[in-house]
Amino acid sequence: METGKVYLREEGRSVTVVHPDAGLEVPEHIQNKWQNLVDLISSIFQVPSSLVMRVDTRSIEVFLKSSNADNPYRAGDKEVLGHGLYCETAIGRDEMLEIPDALKNIPWKDNPDMKLGMMSYLGYPLKWPDGSVFGTICALDSKPRNFEGDMKQLMAVFSSIIESDLKSIYDYSQLNDENRRLDTMIREIHHRIKNNLNTVISYMQLKKNASEETVQQLVGDIEVRMRAFAGLHEKIYRSISLNPDFSDYIQNLAREALTAMGRDDIDLSLKVDNITGSQFSLDAGMVVAELITNSVKYALPAGDSTGNPPVSEDLRISLEILADRGRVHMRYSDYGPGISDTHSQGFGMVMFEGFAQRYDGEFALSGDAQIIWEFRNLLPG
């Protein structure tokens, strides 16, 4: 949220008010509706001016004005905040303001609206549903007057109507933002599914010239990869929000990947900061799933004839994903016999190098007894 300062004349001080980070547009059909309201106020109250005012961080603007010929205000006129217009006090106090006669009220007798001869005022603040300020709806007269109770009730009703419209505008904007995030996620998921299916197809094509033992190894490799991949997507779709908590998401995904491969016994150390960006979340999840898959498959020496690792060879995995001044550093390590030349040219390495390149970072592999995979200076964007 952004802020601005309005001046309270009677109190002789400024107060800070909150504005939305980005200006939301008021659609034309809603502006036409509000125009009818200010015209109706001017007619019923018999005043020369009825206005809808809008504020930003530095100024207050005549957003709409009643269309009667004797209205001295012009749509689009602006005044710098801090000069103490009637509307600033209504906004700063966040309540109705009535000034029956500015000439008899010392703090108000030289306010900027008096330059246009407006000596009486009735105004109500208008707010967005998140509590930030939109402006005011007000009536002004060139002669002293007390606004009757039914006039105040009618203005309160009109301000409620406008705030209901502001809520509709706000909710519509939020819905569009959610739809854009959903579209981005769907495109990314489609891309990843397509790439992984192509990988499966490529593996299966090797079956033509492979021995039975090799085929079994390949099928096992496919099963492990697809289990981890399916767990990743299940986690994404189970997320209540389209922008899930990154730390929880990665930690849960890592544990689910081990569960899918029947290795809940593995010692898993995790330290993950919260990082924004749905595309980065998806890509980082894919990398984590692939790293864990490789650890389970290759980090331990061969076990007995059933494929079980020796009991004495406990696998330990450590993962850190830390944010630092807009960049992300990711460090993954396991303990085992290392990585062979064959595996160093495989699917995973291509994925890791592509991940680092996509996010303008660096990838490095090091270690002997402890293998360390590092992704440095990633820019999640």
Coordinates of C-alpha atoms in Angstrom, one line a residue:
M1 CA 0.0 0.0 0.0
E2 CA 1.1 3.6 -0.7
T3 CA 0.4 6.5 1.7
G4 CA -0.3 10.2 1.5
K5 CA -1.0 13.0 4.1
V6 CA -4.1 15.0 4.5
Y7 CA -4.4 18.1 6.6
L8 CA -7.0 18.4 9.4
R9 CA -7.8 22.2 9.7
E10 CA -9.6 22.1 13.0
E11 CA -6.9 19.9 14.6
G12 CA -4.1 21.8 12.9
R13 CA -2.2 18.7 12.0
S14 CA -1.6 16.2 9.1
V15 CA -2.5 12.5 9.2
T16 CA -1.4 9.6 7.0
V17 CA -4.0 7.8 4.9
V18 CA -3.5 4.6 2.8
H19 CA -4.1 4.3 -0.9
P20 CA -4.0 1.2 -3.2
D21 CA -0.6 0.3 -4.7
A22 CA -2.0 0.6 -8.2
G23 CA -5.0 2.7 -9.3
L24 CA -8.0 0.7 -10.2
E25 CA -10.1 2.0 -13.0
V26 CA -13.8 2.8 -12.5
P27 CA -15.7 1.5 -15.6
E28 CA -17.7 3.9 -17.6
H29 CA -21.1 2.4 -16.7
I30 CA -20.3 2.8 -13.0
Q31 CA -19.2 6.4 -13.6
N32 CA -22.5 7.1 -15.3
K33 CA -24.4 5.6 -12.3
W34 CA -22.4 7.9 -9.9
Q35 CA -23.1 10.9 -12.2
N36 CA -26.8 10.3 -11.7
L37 CA -26.2 10.3 -8.0
V38 CA -24.4 13.6 -7.8
D39 CA -27.0 15.2 -10.1
L40 CA -29.7 13.9 -7.9
I41 CA -28.0 15.3 -4.8
S42 CA -27.6 18.7 -6.4
S43 CA -31.3 18.7 -7.4
I44 CA -32.8 17.5 -4.1
F45 CA -30.5 19.6 -1.8
Q46 CA -30.7 22.6 -4.1
V47 CA -27.0 23.2 -3.9
P48 CA -24.7 24.5 -6.7
S49 CA -22.2 21.6 -6.4
S50 CA -22.2 17.9 -5.6
L51 CA -19.0 16.0 -6.2
V52 CA -17.2 12.7 -6.1
M53 CA -13.6 13.3 -5.2
R54 CA -10.7 10.9 -5.6
V55 CA -7.3 11.1 -3.9
D56 CA -3.9 9.7 -4.7
T57 CA -0.6 10.0 -2.8
R58 CA -0.1 13.7 -3.6
S59 CA -3.4 15.3 -4.7
I60 CA -7.2 15.3 -4.5
E61 CA -9.1 15.4 -7.8
V62 CA -12.7 16.3 -8.8
F63 CA -13.6 12.8 -10.2
L64 CA -17.2 13.6 -11.0
K65 CA -19.3 16.8 -10.6
S66 CA -23.0 17.6 -10.8
S67 CA -23.9 18.8 -14.2
N68 CA -25.9 21.9 -13.3
A69 CA -24.6 25.1 -15.0
D70 CA -23.8 27.0 -11.8
N71 CA -21.4 24.4 -10.5
P72 CA -18.0 26.2 -10.2
Y73 CA -15.9 23.0 -10.1
R74 CA -14.6 21.2 -13.2
A75 CA -14.0 17.5 -13.6
G76 CA -10.3 16.8 -13.4
D77 CA -9.4 19.8 -11.3
K78 CA -6.8 18.9 -8.7
E79 CA -5.5 20.4 -5.5
V80 CA -2.3 19.3 -3.7
L81 CA -2.9 17.5 -0.5
G82 CA -2.1 19.4 2.7
H83 CA -3.9 22.6 1.8
G84 CA -6.9 21.6 4.0
L85 CA -9.9 21.3 1.8
Y86 CA -13.1 20.2 3.4
C87 CA -12.7 16.7 2.0
E88 CA -9.3 16.2 3.5
T89 CA -10.8 16.4 7.0
A90 CA -13.6 14.0 6.1
I91 CA -11.0 11.5 4.8
G92 CA -8.5 12.0 7.7
R93 CA -11.2 11.6 10.4
D94 CA -12.9 8.8 8.4
E95 CA -16.3 10.2 9.3
M96 CA -19.0 12.5 8.0
L97 CA -18.1 16.2 8.0
E98 CA -20.6 19.0 8.2
I99 CA -19.6 22.7 8.0
P100 CA -22.7 24.9 8.2
D101 CA -20.9 28.3 7.7
A102 CA -17.2 28.5 7.1
L103 CA -17.2 32.3 7.6
K104 CA -18.2 31.8 11.3
N105 CA -15.6 29.0 11.8
I106 CA -12.1 30.4 12.1
P107 CA -10.2 27.3 10.9
W108 CA -12.4 27.1 7.8
K109 CA -12.9 30.7 6.7
D110 CA -9.8 30.7 4.5
N111 CA -9.9 27.2 3.2
P112 CA -9.3 26.7 -0.6
D113 CA -13.0 25.9 -1.3
M114 CA -13.9 29.5 -0.2
K115 CA -12.1 30.8 -3.3
L116 CA -15.1 29.4 -5.2
G117 CA -17.6 30.8 -2.7
M118 CA -18.4 27.4 -1.1
M119 CA -19.0 28.2 2.6
S120 CA -21.1 25.2 3.6
Y121 CA -20.3 21.5 3.2
L122 CA -21.6 18.0 3.9
G123 CA -19.3 15.1 3.0
Y124 CA -18.7 11.4 3.6
P125 CA -15.4 9.4 3.1
L126 CA -15.3 6.6 0.5
K127 CA -13.1 3.6 0.9
W128 CA -12.1 0.5 -1.0
P129 CA -13.0 -2.8 0.6
D130 CA -9.4 -3.3 1.8
G131 CA -9.7 -0.1 3.9
S132 CA -7.6 2.1 1.6
V133 CA -9.0 5.5 0.6
F134 CA -10.9 6.3 -2.6
G135 CA -12.1 9.9 -1.8
T136 CA -15.4 11.5 -0.8
I137 CA -18.9 12.2 -1.9
C138 CA -20.0 15.7 -0.9
A139 CA -22.4 18.6 -1.3
L140 CA -21.4 22.3 -1.2
D141 CA -23.4 25.5 -1.0
S142 CA -22.6 29.1 -1.6
K143 CA -24.6 30.2 1.4
P144 CA -24.8 29.1 5.1
R145 CA -27.0 26.2 5.8
N146 CA -27.7 23.3 8.2
F147 CA -28.1 20.0 6.3
E148 CA -31.2 18.3 7.7
G149 CA -31.2 14.8 9.1
D150 CA -32.9 13.3 6.0
M151 CA -30.3 14.8 3.8
K152 CA -27.5 13.2 5.9
Q153 CA -29.3 9.9 5.7
L154 CA -29.6 10.2 1.9
M155 CA -25.9 11.0 1.6
A156 CA -25.0 8.0 3.8
V157 CA -27.1 5.8 1.5
F158 CA -25.4 7.2 -1.6
S159 CA -21.9 6.7 -0.1
S160 CA -22.9 3.0 0.7
I161 CA -23.9 2.6 -2.9
I162 CA -20.6 3.9 -4.2
E163 CA -18.6 1.8 -1.7
S164 CA -20.6 -1.3 -2.9
D165 CA -19.5 -0.4 -6.5
L166 CA -15.9 0.0 -5.3
K167 CA -16.1 -3.5 -3.8
S168 CA -17.3 -4.9 -7.1
I169 CA -14.4 -3.2 -9.0
Y170 CA -11.9 -4.5 -6.4
D171 CA -13.3 -8.1 -6.4
Y172 CA -13.3 -8.1 -10.2
S173 CA -9.6 -7.0 -10.3
Q174 CA -8.7 -9.7 -7.8
L175 CA -10.5 -12.3 -9.8
N176 CA -8.6 -11.2 -13.0
D177 CA -5.3 -11.5 -11.1
E178 CA -6.2 -15.0 -9.9
N179 CA -7.1 -16.0 -13.5
R180 CA -3.8 -14.7 -14.8
R181 CA -1.9 -16.8 -12.2
L182 CA -4.0 -19.8 -13.1
D183 CA -3.4 -19.4 -16.8
T184 CA 0.4 -19.2 -16.1
M185 CA 0.3 -22.3 -14.0
I186 CA -1.7 -24.3 -16.5
R187 CA 0.7 -23.3 -19.3
E188 CA 3.7 -24.3 -17.2
I189 CA 2.2 -27.6 -16.1
H190 CA 1.3 -28.4 -19.7
H191 CA 4.8 -27.7 -20.8
R192 CA 6.3 -29.9 -18.0
I193 CA 3.9 -32.8 -18.7
K194 CA 4.7 -32.7 -22.4
N195 CA 8.4 -32.7 -21.8
N196 CA 8.2 -35.6 -19.3
L197 CA 6.0 -37.6 -21.5
N198 CA 8.6 -37.1 -24.3
T199 CA 11.2 -38.4 -21.9
V200 CA 9.2 -41.5 -21.2
I201 CA 8.7 -42.1 -24.9
S202 CA 12.4 -41.8 -25.5
Y203 CA 13.2 -44.2 -22.7
M204 CA 10.7 -46.7 -24.1
Q205 CA 12.2 -46.5 -27.6
L206 CA 15.4 -48.0 -26.2
K207 CA 13.5 -51.2 -25.5
K208 CA 14.0 -52.3 -29.2
N209 CA 17.7 -52.9 -28.8
A210 CA 18.0 -53.4 -25.0
S211 CA 18.6 -56.6 -23.1
E212 CA 15.9 -57.8 -20.7
E213 CA 17.9 -56.7 -17.7
T214 CA 18.4 -53.3 -19.2
V215 CA 14.7 -53.0 -20.0
Q216 CA 13.9 -53.8 -16.4
Q217 CA 16.3 -51.1 -15.2
L218 CA 14.8 -48.5 -17.6
V219 CA 11.2 -49.4 -16.5
G220 CA 12.2 -49.0 -12.9
D221 CA 13.8 -45.7 -13.7
I222 CA 10.6 -44.5 -15.4
E223 CA 8.4 -45.6 -12.5
V224 CA 10.5 -43.7 -9.9
R225 CA 10.6 -40.6 -12.0
M226 CA 6.9 -40.6 -12.8
R227 CA 6.0 -41.3 -9.1
A228 CA 7.9 -38.2 -8.1
F229 CA 6.4 -36.2 -10.9
A230 CA 2.9 -37.3 -10.1
G231 CA 3.4 -36.4 -6.4
L232 CA 4.6 -32.9 -7.5
H233 CA 1.4 -32.2 -9.5
E234 CA -0.8 -33.7 -6.8
K235 CA 0.7 -31.3 -4.3
I236 CA 0.1 -28.3 -6.7
Y237 CA -3.5 -29.2 -7.3
R238 CA -4.2 -29.8 -3.6
S239 CA -3.0 -26.3 -2.7
I240 CA -5.9 -24.2 -1.6
S241 CA -4.3 -21.0 -2.9
L242 CA -2.9 -20.5 -6.4
N243 CA 0.1 -19.0 -4.7
P244 CA 1.0 -21.6 -2.0
D245 CA 3.5 -21.1 0.8
F246 CA 6.8 -22.0 -1.0
S247 CA 8.5 -23.3 2.2
D248 CA 5.7 -25.7 3.1
Y249 CA 5.3 -26.7 -0.5
I250 CA 8.9 -27.7 -1.0
Q251 CA 9.2 -29.4 2.4
N252 CA 6.1 -31.4 1.8
L253 CA 7.1 -32.3 -1.7
A254 CA 10.5 -33.6 -0.6
R255 CA 8.9 -35.9 2.0
E256 CA 6.2 -37.0 -0.4
A257 CA 8.9 -37.9 -3.0
L258 CA 10.7 -40.1 -0.4
T259 CA 7.4 -41.7 0.6
A260 CA 6.6 -42.5 -3.1
M261 CA 9.9 -44.3 -3.4
G262 CA 9.4 -46.2 -0.1
R263 CA 12.3 -44.4 1.7
D264 CA 10.7 -42.7 4.7
D265 CA 13.7 -43.9 6.7
I266 CA 16.1 -41.4 5.0
D267 CA 17.4 -38.6 7.2
L268 CA 16.2 -35.4 5.6
S269 CA 17.4 -31.9 6.7
L270 CA 15.5 -29.0 5.2
K271 CA 15.9 -25.2 5.4
V272 CA 13.7 -23.3 3.0
D273 CA 12.8 -19.6 2.9
N274 CA 9.5 -18.4 1.5
I275 CA 9.9 -17.3 -2.2
T276 CA 7.3 -15.9 -4.5
G277 CA 6.6 -16.8 -8.1
S278 CA 4.4 -19.7 -9.3
Q279 CA 6.7 -20.6 -12.2
F280 CA 9.8 -20.6 -10.0
S281 CA 7.9 -22.8 -7.5
L282 CA 7.0 -25.3 -10.1
D283 CA 10.5 -25.5 -11.6
A284 CA 12.2 -25.7 -8.2
G285 CA 9.8 -28.5 -7.2
M286 CA 10.7 -30.4 -10.3
V287 CA 14.5 -30.0 -9.5
V288 CA 14.0 -31.1 -5.9
A289 CA 12.0 -34.2 -7.0
E290 CA 14.8 -35.1 -9.5
L291 CA 17.6 -34.6 -7.0
I292 CA 15.9 -36.8 -4.4
T293 CA 15.2 -39.5 -7.1
N294 CA 18.9 -39.5 -8.0
S295 CA 19.9 -39.7 -4.3
V296 CA 17.7 -42.8 -3.7
K297 CA 18.9 -44.5 -6.9
Y298 CA 22.6 -43.7 -7.0
A299 CA 23.9 -42.3 -3.6
L300 CA 24.2 -45.8 -1.9
P301 CA 26.3 -48.7 -3.0
A302 CA 24.5 -51.8 -4.3
G303 CA 22.8 -53.9 -1.6
D304 CA 21.7 -57.5 -1.6
S305 CA 20.1 -59.3 -4.5
T306 CA 16.7 -57.8 -3.7
G307 CA 18.1 -54.3 -4.4
N308 CA 17.9 -53.2 -0.7
P309 CA 20.8 -51.0 0.4
P310 CA 23.0 -52.2 3.2
V311 CA 21.6 -51.3 6.7
S312 CA 24.9 -49.7 7.7
E313 CA 24.8 -47.3 4.8
D314 CA 22.3 -44.7 6.0
L315 CA 21.5 -42.0 3.4
R316 CA 21.4 -38.4 4.5
I317 CA 20.0 -35.6 2.4
S318 CA 20.3 -31.9 3.1
L319 CA 18.4 -29.2 1.2
E320 CA 18.7 -25.4 1.6
I321 CA 16.8 -22.8 -0.5
L322 CA 17.6 -19.4 0.8
A323 CA 16.7 -15.9 -0.4
D324 CA 19.3 -13.1 -0.3
R325 CA 18.6 -9.6 -1.7
G326 CA 16.3 -10.7 -4.4
R327 CA 18.4 -13.7 -5.4
V328 CA 17.9 -17.4 -4.5
H329 CA 20.7 -19.8 -3.5
M330 CA 19.9 -23.5 -3.5
R331 CA 22.2 -26.2 -2.0
Y332 CA 21.5 -29.9 -2.1
S333 CA 23.8 -32.6 -0.8
D334 CA 23.8 -36.3 -0.1
Y335 CA 26.3 -38.9 1.1
G336 CA 27.3 -41.8 -1.1
P337 CA 29.8 -43.0 -3.7
G338 CA 29.4 -40.0 -6.0
I339 CA 28.1 -39.7 -9.5
S340 CA 29.4 -41.7 -12.5
D341 CA 30.3 -40.2 -15.9
T342 CA 27.2 -42.0 -17.4
H343 CA 24.8 -40.4 -15.0
S344 CA 26.6 -37.0 -15.2
Q345 CA 25.3 -36.7 -18.8
G346 CA 21.8 -37.8 -18.1
F347 CA 18.3 -36.3 -17.9
G348 CA 18.8 -34.8 -14.5
M349 CA 21.9 -32.9 -15.4
V350 CA 20.2 -31.4 -18.4
M351 CA 17.3 -30.3 -16.2
F352 CA 19.6 -28.8 -13.6
E353 CA 21.6 -26.8 -16.1
G354 CA 18.4 -25.6 -17.8
F355 CA 17.0 -24.5 -14.4
A356 CA 20.0 -22.4 -13.6
Q357 CA 20.1 -20.9 -17.0
R358 CA 16.4 -20.0 -17.0
Y359 CA 16.7 -18.0 -13.8
D360 CA 19.9 -16.3 -14.7
G361 CA 22.0 -18.3 -12.2
E362 CA 24.9 -20.7 -12.0
F363 CA 25.0 -24.5 -11.4
A364 CA 27.9 -26.4 -9.9
L365 CA 28.4 -30.0 -8.8
S366 CA 31.2 -30.9 -6.4
G367 CA 32.3 -33.3 -3.7
D368 CA 33.4 -36.9 -3.3
A369 CA 31.9 -38.7 -0.2
Q370 CA 29.4 -35.8 0.1
I371 CA 28.0 -34.8 -3.3
I372 CA 26.9 -31.1 -3.4
W373 CA 24.6 -29.7 -6.0
E374 CA 24.5 -25.9 -6.0
F375 CA 22.3 -23.4 -7.8
R376 CA 23.6 -19.9 -7.1
N377 CA 22.3 -16.4 -7.7
L378 CA 18.9 -17.5 -9.2
L379 CA 16.5 -14.7 -10.0
P380 CA 13.0 -16.0 -9.5
G381 CA 11.4 -12.9 -11.2

